Amino acid sequence: MKRFLTTILWLCTAYFGFAQTAIGVKVNTPLHSFNFFNELTSNESYDIEVYPRIAAFNSGVFAHFQLAKRWALQTEVLYRRETLSFRPKNSSWDYEERPYYEFDYLEIPLMMQFEGKKPVRGFTQLGFSPKISTRAAFRDKGSNEVQDMKYYFGTGQLHINFNIGGGLLVERSKWLLFAEARYSVNLTKIGMNSSSPYLNFIEARNHTLTFSLGAGYKFSKKKNSTPIEEVNKEPITE
């Protein structure tokens, strides 16, 4: 894991030296961000209904590297939370009574962007995001205790998400602003052990739709403006 993070940092530093770069903060709008799970199976003798959660949190910092006139690489370091609540099918448990799971990650999206040419332009993006699990928790019905689920999901595990998105970007002389919508889905297994309380996550897929706003300061690569002087050498005569 340490080697992987070092490689990502090295690549970003290399790009910083060769491309116009903007570095800033990216914050999602929680009330317009959603995540839901499918391919879950019940570990109980009855069926279970799973509910998506609103207000998923997915925010952090980004670096935007302009590689060519219409191509850019955007790398990010984000804190990500994925959640779900559930209840026995056809039960009357209300929202406050439902048990829930929470999963926290350190996420590092690597996104290639195809952009328009104007200062105010649209963009589309495609990429992958390695994410490292930092916490898995569970709260049962009627309990205020939040249980550690490390045994079932591990911590420090490397997962991979696929991402696709798009949005609107505004470029100024020193600032880069954007609004973005992104869909992501996990490509690797969430669970390590199939006997987690109530639900089996071994084949589960988490789908997330996130709406975000970002603002970054632009660092333009300095060009050598010193003219090269030609030295006229007179022929040496004896």
PDB file of C-alpha atoms in Angstrom:
ATOM      1  CA  MET A   1       0.000   0.000   0.000  1.00  0.00           C
ATOM      2  CA  LYS A   2       2.801   2.407   0.895  1.00  0.00           C
ATOM      3  CA  ARG A   3       4.532   1.680  -2.426  1.00  0.00           C
ATOM      4  CA  PHE A   4       1.286   2.296  -4.318  1.00  0.00           C
ATOM      5  CA  LEU A   5       0.723   5.700  -2.672  1.00  0.00           C
ATOM      6  CA  THR A   6       4.360   6.660  -3.297  1.00  0.00           C
ATOM      7  CA  THR A   7       3.966   5.821  -7.003  1.00  0.00           C
ATOM      8  CA  ILE A   8       0.834   7.979  -7.290  1.00  0.00           C
ATOM      9  CA  LEU A   9       2.617  10.887  -5.590  1.00  0.00           C
ATOM     10  CA  TRP A  10       5.626  10.519  -7.899  1.00  0.00           C
ATOM     11  CA  LEU A  11       3.442  10.557 -11.027  1.00  0.00           C
ATOM     12  CA  CYS A  12       1.596  13.661  -9.869  1.00  0.00           C
ATOM     13  CA  THR A  13       4.880  15.432  -9.129  1.00  0.00           C
ATOM     14  CA  ALA A  14       6.198  14.541 -12.583  1.00  0.00           C
ATOM     15  CA  TYR A  15       3.083  15.936 -14.279  1.00  0.00           C
ATOM     16  CA  PHE A  16       3.283  19.077 -12.136  1.00  0.00           C
ATOM     17  CA  GLY A  17       6.608  19.906 -13.785  1.00  0.00           C
ATOM     18  CA  PHE A  18       5.371  19.493 -17.360  1.00  0.00           C
ATOM     19  CA  ALA A  19       1.754  20.684 -17.453  1.00  0.00           C
ATOM     20  CA  GLN A  20      -0.380  23.599 -16.387  1.00  0.00           C
ATOM     21  CA  THR A  21      -1.697  22.552 -13.002  1.00  0.00           C
ATOM     22  CA  ALA A  22      -4.547  23.577 -10.717  1.00  0.00           C
ATOM     23  CA  ILE A  23      -4.739  22.378  -7.118  1.00  0.00           C
ATOM     24  CA  GLY A  24      -7.804  22.845  -4.950  1.00  0.00           C
ATOM     25  CA  VAL A  25     -10.669  21.528  -2.873  1.00  0.00           C
ATOM     26  CA  LYS A  26     -13.585  19.385  -4.026  1.00  0.00           C
ATOM     27  CA  VAL A  27     -16.763  19.100  -1.922  1.00  0.00           C
ATOM     28  CA  ASN A  28     -19.817  17.029  -2.752  1.00  0.00           C
ATOM     29  CA  THR A  29     -23.355  18.257  -2.115  1.00  0.00           C
ATOM     30  CA  PRO A  30     -24.607  15.634   0.371  1.00  0.00           C
ATOM     31  CA  LEU A  31     -28.339  16.101  -0.214  1.00  0.00           C
ATOM     32  CA  HIS A  32     -27.807  15.476  -3.946  1.00  0.00           C
ATOM     33  CA  SER A  33     -25.555  12.427  -3.559  1.00  0.00           C
ATOM     34  CA  PHE A  34     -26.866   8.866  -3.379  1.00  0.00           C
ATOM     35  CA  ASN A  35     -25.525   5.366  -2.942  1.00  0.00           C
ATOM     36  CA  PHE A  36     -27.272   1.997  -3.094  1.00  0.00           C
ATOM     37  CA  PHE A  37     -26.223  -1.655  -2.946  1.00  0.00           C
ATOM     38  CA  ASN A  38     -27.405  -4.616  -4.994  1.00  0.00           C
ATOM     39  CA  GLU A  39     -26.430  -8.302  -5.295  1.00  0.00           C
ATOM     40  CA  LEU A  40     -26.800  -8.618  -1.516  1.00  0.00           C
ATOM     41  CA  THR A  41     -28.163 -11.856  -0.072  1.00  0.00           C
ATOM     42  CA  SER A  42     -29.771 -12.503   3.288  1.00  0.00           C
ATOM     43  CA  ASN A  43     -27.977 -14.455   5.989  1.00  0.00           C
ATOM     44  CA  GLU A  44     -31.301 -14.962   7.771  1.00  0.00           C
ATOM     45  CA  SER A  45     -34.266 -17.269   7.140  1.00  0.00           C
ATOM     46  CA  TYR A  46     -36.302 -14.328   5.785  1.00  0.00           C
ATOM     47  CA  ASP A  47     -35.918 -11.862   2.941  1.00  0.00           C
ATOM     48  CA  ILE A  48     -34.415  -8.444   3.617  1.00  0.00           C
ATOM     49  CA  GLU A  49     -35.218  -5.092   2.012  1.00  0.00           C
ATOM     50  CA  VAL A  50     -32.221  -2.792   1.488  1.00  0.00           C
ATOM     51  CA  TYR A  51     -32.635   0.975   1.313  1.00  0.00           C
ATOM     52  CA  PRO A  52     -30.376   3.512  -0.391  1.00  0.00           C
ATOM     53  CA  ARG A  53     -28.980   6.330   1.704  1.00  0.00           C
ATOM     54  CA  ILE A  54     -28.957  10.014   0.815  1.00  0.00           C
ATOM     55  CA  ALA A  55     -26.212  12.401   2.000  1.00  0.00           C
ATOM     56  CA  ALA A  56     -23.269  10.185   1.079  1.00  0.00           C
ATOM     57  CA  PHE A  57     -20.012  12.020   1.872  1.00  0.00           C
ATOM     58  CA  ASN A  58     -17.239  12.136  -0.745  1.00  0.00           C
ATOM     59  CA  SER A  59     -14.935  15.180  -0.469  1.00  0.00           C
ATOM     60  CA  GLY A  60     -11.234  16.099  -0.420  1.00  0.00           C
ATOM     61  CA  VAL A  61      -8.563  17.708  -2.602  1.00  0.00           C
ATOM     62  CA  PHE A  62      -7.748  17.496  -6.313  1.00  0.00           C
ATOM     63  CA  ALA A  63      -5.012  18.292  -8.829  1.00  0.00           C
ATOM     64  CA  HIS A  64      -5.987  19.102 -12.430  1.00  0.00           C
ATOM     65  CA  PHE A  65      -3.243  18.664 -15.062  1.00  0.00           C
ATOM     66  CA  GLN A  66      -3.862  20.149 -18.516  1.00  0.00           C
ATOM     67  CA  LEU A  67      -2.052  17.677 -20.772  1.00  0.00           C
ATOM     68  CA  ALA A  68      -3.216  19.088 -24.127  1.00  0.00           C
ATOM     69  CA  LYS A  69      -5.725  21.627 -25.408  1.00  0.00           C
ATOM     70  CA  ARG A  70      -8.688  19.297 -24.912  1.00  0.00           C
ATOM     71  CA  TRP A  71      -7.259  16.605 -22.628  1.00  0.00           C
ATOM     72  CA  ALA A  72      -6.639  16.734 -18.891  1.00  0.00           C
ATOM     73  CA  LEU A  73      -5.813  14.361 -16.044  1.00  0.00           C
ATOM     74  CA  GLN A  74      -7.529  14.945 -12.712  1.00  0.00           C
ATOM     75  CA  THR A  75      -6.262  13.141  -9.630  1.00  0.00           C
ATOM     76  CA  GLU A  76      -7.986  13.374  -6.270  1.00  0.00           C
ATOM     77  CA  VAL A  77      -7.588  12.294  -2.657  1.00  0.00           C
ATOM     78  CA  LEU A  78     -11.040  11.934  -1.093  1.00  0.00           C
ATOM     79  CA  TYR A  79     -12.673  10.738   2.086  1.00  0.00           C
ATOM     80  CA  ARG A  80     -15.559   8.491   1.036  1.00  0.00           C
ATOM     81  CA  ARG A  81     -18.430   7.025   3.059  1.00  0.00           C
ATOM     82  CA  GLU A  82     -20.834   4.361   1.774  1.00  0.00           C
ATOM     83  CA  THR A  83     -23.914   3.454   3.831  1.00  0.00           C
ATOM     84  CA  LEU A  84     -27.048   1.344   3.718  1.00  0.00           C
ATOM     85  CA  SER A  85     -29.983   0.577   5.987  1.00  0.00           C
ATOM     86  CA  PHE A  86     -32.293  -2.451   5.835  1.00  0.00           C
ATOM     87  CA  ARG A  87     -35.207  -4.276   7.442  1.00  0.00           C
ATOM     88  CA  PRO A  88     -37.011  -7.624   7.118  1.00  0.00           C
ATOM     89  CA  LYS A  89     -39.233  -7.611   4.053  1.00  0.00           C
ATOM     90  CA  ASN A  90     -42.774  -6.339   4.752  1.00  0.00           C
ATOM     91  CA  SER A  91     -41.862  -5.355   8.316  1.00  0.00           C
ATOM     92  CA  SER A  92     -43.005  -2.071   9.839  1.00  0.00           C
ATOM     93  CA  TRP A  93     -39.604  -0.844  11.059  1.00  0.00           C
ATOM     94  CA  ASP A  94     -39.340   2.875  10.346  1.00  0.00           C
ATOM     95  CA  TYR A  95     -36.203   4.755   9.299  1.00  0.00           C
ATOM     96  CA  GLU A  96     -34.877   5.262  12.836  1.00  0.00           C
ATOM     97  CA  GLU A  97     -35.330   1.576  13.733  1.00  0.00           C
ATOM     98  CA  ARG A  98     -33.518   0.042  10.781  1.00  0.00           C
ATOM     99  CA  PRO A  99     -30.061  -1.455  11.283  1.00  0.00           C
ATOM    100  CA  TYR A 100     -27.352   0.099   9.123  1.00  0.00           C
ATOM    101  CA  TYR A 101     -23.823  -0.459   7.818  1.00  0.00           C
ATOM    102  CA  GLU A 102     -21.190   2.236   7.227  1.00  0.00           C
ATOM    103  CA  PHE A 103     -17.993   1.884   5.197  1.00  0.00           C
ATOM    104  CA  ASP A 104     -15.255   4.537   5.169  1.00  0.00           C
ATOM    105  CA  TYR A 105     -12.486   4.736   2.555  1.00  0.00           C
ATOM    106  CA  LEU A 106      -9.535   6.811   1.463  1.00  0.00           C
ATOM    107  CA  GLU A 107     -10.167   7.112  -2.285  1.00  0.00           C
ATOM    108  CA  ILE A 108      -7.700   8.188  -5.008  1.00  0.00           C
ATOM    109  CA  PRO A 109      -9.562   8.714  -8.318  1.00  0.00           C
ATOM    110  CA  LEU A 110      -7.500   8.954 -11.534  1.00  0.00           C
ATOM    111  CA  MET A 111      -9.716  10.541 -14.195  1.00  0.00           C
ATOM    112  CA  MET A 112      -8.998  11.359 -17.843  1.00  0.00           C
ATOM    113  CA  GLN A 113     -11.067  14.331 -19.036  1.00  0.00           C
ATOM    114  CA  PHE A 114     -12.048  15.416 -22.542  1.00  0.00           C
ATOM    115  CA  GLU A 115     -12.902  19.123 -22.447  1.00  0.00           C
ATOM    116  CA  GLY A 116     -14.225  21.867 -24.693  1.00  0.00           C
ATOM    117  CA  LYS A 117     -11.977  24.676 -25.895  1.00  0.00           C
ATOM    118  CA  LYS A 118     -13.619  27.766 -24.356  1.00  0.00           C
ATOM    119  CA  PRO A 119     -12.977  29.235 -20.869  1.00  0.00           C
ATOM    120  CA  VAL A 120     -16.492  28.097 -19.900  1.00  0.00           C
ATOM    121  CA  ARG A 121     -16.719  24.549 -21.203  1.00  0.00           C
ATOM    122  CA  GLY A 122     -18.257  21.174 -20.665  1.00  0.00           C
ATOM    123  CA  PHE A 123     -16.268  18.005 -19.996  1.00  0.00           C
ATOM    124  CA  THR A 124     -16.644  14.255 -19.798  1.00  0.00           C
ATOM    125  CA  GLN A 125     -14.439  11.976 -17.689  1.00  0.00           C
ATOM    126  CA  LEU A 126     -13.591   8.308 -17.366  1.00  0.00           C
ATOM    127  CA  GLY A 127     -11.287   6.504 -14.979  1.00  0.00           C
ATOM    128  CA  PHE A 128     -10.638   4.277 -11.991  1.00  0.00           C
ATOM    129  CA  SER A 129     -10.227   4.960  -8.310  1.00  0.00           C
ATOM    130  CA  PRO A 130      -8.229   2.799  -5.930  1.00  0.00           C
ATOM    131  CA  LYS A 131      -9.720   3.107  -2.442  1.00  0.00           C
ATOM    132  CA  ILE A 132      -8.372   1.862   0.866  1.00  0.00           C
ATOM    133  CA  SER A 133     -10.799   0.747   3.565  1.00  0.00           C
ATOM    134  CA  THR A 134     -10.335   2.568   6.876  1.00  0.00           C
ATOM    135  CA  ARG A 135     -13.485   1.585   8.797  1.00  0.00           C
ATOM    136  CA  ALA A 136     -16.493  -0.741   8.652  1.00  0.00           C
ATOM    137  CA  ALA A 137     -19.250  -0.370  11.261  1.00  0.00           C
ATOM    138  CA  PHE A 138     -22.699  -1.794  12.062  1.00  0.00           C
ATOM    139  CA  ARG A 139     -25.540  -0.683  14.315  1.00  0.00           C
ATOM    140  CA  ASP A 140     -28.327  -3.148  15.105  1.00  0.00           C
ATOM    141  CA  LYS A 141     -32.003  -2.406  15.640  1.00  0.00           C
ATOM    142  CA  GLY A 142     -32.787  -0.965  19.060  1.00  0.00           C
ATOM    143  CA  SER A 143     -29.125  -0.418  19.916  1.00  0.00           C
ATOM    144  CA  ASN A 144     -27.039   2.728  20.204  1.00  0.00           C
ATOM    145  CA  GLU A 145     -23.811   0.727  20.057  1.00  0.00           C
ATOM    146  CA  VAL A 146     -21.826   0.954  16.822  1.00  0.00           C
ATOM    147  CA  GLN A 147     -19.952  -2.319  16.298  1.00  0.00           C
ATOM    148  CA  ASP A 148     -16.590  -2.688  14.558  1.00  0.00           C
ATOM    149  CA  MET A 149     -16.910  -4.954  11.500  1.00  0.00           C
ATOM    150  CA  LYS A 150     -13.180  -5.343  10.800  1.00  0.00           C
ATOM    151  CA  TYR A 151     -13.409  -9.131  11.011  1.00  0.00           C
ATOM    152  CA  TYR A 152     -15.881  -9.266   8.098  1.00  0.00           C
ATOM    153  CA  PHE A 153     -14.543  -6.457   5.892  1.00  0.00           C
ATOM    154  CA  GLY A 154     -10.966  -5.801   7.019  1.00  0.00           C
ATOM    155  CA  THR A 155      -9.135  -2.488   7.176  1.00  0.00           C
ATOM    156  CA  GLY A 156      -6.344  -1.368   4.901  1.00  0.00           C
ATOM    157  CA  GLN A 157      -7.798  -3.455   2.072  1.00  0.00           C
ATOM    158  CA  LEU A 158      -7.326  -2.121  -1.468  1.00  0.00           C
ATOM    159  CA  HIS A 159     -10.488  -1.883  -3.596  1.00  0.00           C
ATOM    160  CA  ILE A 160     -11.059  -0.552  -7.125  1.00  0.00           C
ATOM    161  CA  ASN A 161     -13.976   1.529  -8.438  1.00  0.00           C
ATOM    162  CA  PHE A 162     -14.908   2.346 -12.031  1.00  0.00           C
ATOM    163  CA  ASN A 163     -16.005   5.969 -12.574  1.00  0.00           C
ATOM    164  CA  ILE A 164     -17.709   7.921 -15.356  1.00  0.00           C
ATOM    165  CA  GLY A 165     -18.963  11.486 -15.208  1.00  0.00           C
ATOM    166  CA  GLY A 166     -19.151  14.957 -16.647  1.00  0.00           C
ATOM    167  CA  GLY A 167     -19.883  18.543 -15.846  1.00  0.00           C
ATOM    168  CA  LEU A 168     -19.146  22.221 -16.442  1.00  0.00           C
ATOM    169  CA  LEU A 169     -15.744  23.872 -15.975  1.00  0.00           C
ATOM    170  CA  VAL A 170     -14.975  27.613 -15.692  1.00  0.00           C
ATOM    171  CA  GLU A 171     -11.360  28.664 -16.257  1.00  0.00           C
ATOM    172  CA  ARG A 172      -9.950  32.047 -15.235  1.00  0.00           C
ATOM    173  CA  SER A 173      -6.407  33.378 -15.323  1.00  0.00           C
ATOM    174  CA  LYS A 174      -5.633  32.091 -11.823  1.00  0.00           C
ATOM    175  CA  TRP A 175      -8.638  29.945 -10.890  1.00  0.00           C
ATOM    176  CA  LEU A 176     -10.390  26.789 -12.021  1.00  0.00           C
ATOM    177  CA  LEU A 177     -13.998  26.174 -10.957  1.00  0.00           C
ATOM    178  CA  PHE A 178     -16.194  23.179 -11.801  1.00  0.00           C
ATOM    179  CA  ALA A 179     -19.488  21.459 -11.098  1.00  0.00           C
ATOM    180  CA  GLU A 180     -19.512  17.708 -11.660  1.00  0.00           C
ATOM    181  CA  ALA A 181     -21.746  14.637 -11.591  1.00  0.00           C
ATOM    182  CA  ARG A 182     -20.059  11.224 -11.279  1.00  0.00           C
ATOM    183  CA  TYR A 183     -21.289   7.638 -11.210  1.00  0.00           C
ATOM    184  CA  SER A 184     -19.092   4.943  -9.663  1.00  0.00           C
ATOM    185  CA  VAL A 185     -19.353   1.204  -9.002  1.00  0.00           C
ATOM    186  CA  ASN A 186     -16.975  -1.172  -7.210  1.00  0.00           C
ATOM    187  CA  LEU A 187     -15.107  -3.771  -9.275  1.00  0.00           C
ATOM    188  CA  THR A 188     -13.647  -5.698  -6.316  1.00  0.00           C
ATOM    189  CA  LYS A 189     -15.353  -7.545  -3.484  1.00  0.00           C
ATOM    190  CA  ILE A 190     -16.577  -5.546  -0.502  1.00  0.00           C
ATOM    191  CA  GLY A 191     -16.694  -8.347   2.051  1.00  0.00           C
ATOM    192  CA  MET A 192     -14.031 -10.822   3.197  1.00  0.00           C
ATOM    193  CA  ASN A 193     -16.351 -13.040   5.224  1.00  0.00           C
ATOM    194  CA  SER A 194     -19.866 -14.083   4.175  1.00  0.00           C
ATOM    195  CA  SER A 195     -21.228 -14.405   7.733  1.00  0.00           C
ATOM    196  CA  SER A 196     -21.619 -10.688   8.537  1.00  0.00           C
ATOM    197  CA  PRO A 197     -24.790  -9.803  10.507  1.00  0.00           C
ATOM    198  CA  TYR A 198     -27.996 -10.159   8.453  1.00  0.00           C
ATOM    199  CA  LEU A 199     -26.404  -9.606   5.029  1.00  0.00           C
ATOM    200  CA  ASN A 200     -23.839 -11.337   2.810  1.00  0.00           C
ATOM    201  CA  PHE A 201     -21.663  -8.755   0.989  1.00  0.00           C
ATOM    202  CA  ILE A 202     -19.382 -11.148  -0.929  1.00  0.00           C
ATOM    203  CA  GLU A 203     -21.008 -10.465  -4.327  1.00  0.00           C
ATOM    204  CA  ALA A 204     -22.392  -7.018  -3.468  1.00  0.00           C
ATOM    205  CA  ARG A 205     -22.088  -3.997  -5.742  1.00  0.00           C
ATOM    206  CA  ASN A 206     -22.234  -0.426  -4.488  1.00  0.00           C
ATOM    207  CA  HIS A 207     -23.465   2.218  -6.915  1.00  0.00           C
ATOM    208  CA  THR A 208     -22.861   5.882  -6.100  1.00  0.00           C
ATOM    209  CA  LEU A 209     -24.056   9.030  -7.854  1.00  0.00           C
ATOM    210  CA  THR A 210     -22.250  12.100  -6.537  1.00  0.00           C
ATOM    211  CA  PHE A 211     -22.705  15.792  -7.335  1.00  0.00           C
ATOM    212  CA  SER A 212     -19.639  17.906  -6.466  1.00  0.00           C
ATOM    213  CA  LEU A 213     -18.270  21.444  -6.631  1.00  0.00           C
ATOM    214  CA  GLY A 214     -14.553  22.266  -6.905  1.00  0.00           C
ATOM    215  CA  ALA A 215     -12.294  25.307  -6.838  1.00  0.00           C
ATOM    216  CA  GLY A 216      -8.552  25.309  -7.528  1.00  0.00           C
ATOM    217  CA  TYR A 217      -5.663  27.735  -7.907  1.00  0.00           C
ATOM    218  CA  LYS A 218      -3.756  27.506 -11.195  1.00  0.00           C
ATOM    219  CA  PHE A 219       0.011  27.150 -11.304  1.00  0.00           C
ATOM    220  CA  SER A 220       1.240  27.955 -14.819  1.00  0.00           C
ATOM    221  CA  LYS A 221       4.511  26.500 -15.953  1.00  0.00           C
ATOM    222  CA  LYS A 222       7.098  29.225 -16.283  1.00  0.00           C
ATOM    223  CA  LYS A 223       8.641  29.698 -19.696  1.00  0.00           C
ATOM    224  CA  ASN A 224      12.142  30.920 -20.353  1.00  0.00           C
ATOM    225  CA  SER A 225      11.673  34.497 -21.568  1.00  0.00           C
ATOM    226  CA  THR A 226      15.374  35.355 -21.824  1.00  0.00           C
ATOM    227  CA  PRO A 227      16.228  35.889 -25.499  1.00  0.00           C
ATOM    228  CA  ILE A 228      19.068  33.920 -26.905  1.00  0.00           C
ATOM    229  CA  GLU A 229      21.695  36.328 -28.142  1.00  0.00           C
ATOM    230  CA  GLU A 230      23.625  35.478 -31.232  1.00  0.00           C
ATOM    231  CA  VAL A 231      27.310  36.173 -31.044  1.00  0.00           C
ATOM    232  CA  ASN A 232      28.836  37.274 -34.314  1.00  0.00           C
ATOM    233  CA  LYS A 233      32.401  36.264 -34.433  1.00  0.00           C
ATOM    234  CA  GLU A 234      34.666  38.131 -36.772  1.00  0.00           C
ATOM    235  CA  PRO A 235      37.166  36.069 -38.704  1.00  0.00           C
ATOM    236  CA  ILE A 236      40.575  36.096 -37.224  1.00  0.00           C
ATOM    237  CA  THR A 237      43.138  37.585 -39.575  1.00  0.00           C
ATOM    238  CA  GLU A 238      46.794  37.254 -39.164  1.00  0.00           C
TER     239      GLU A 238
END
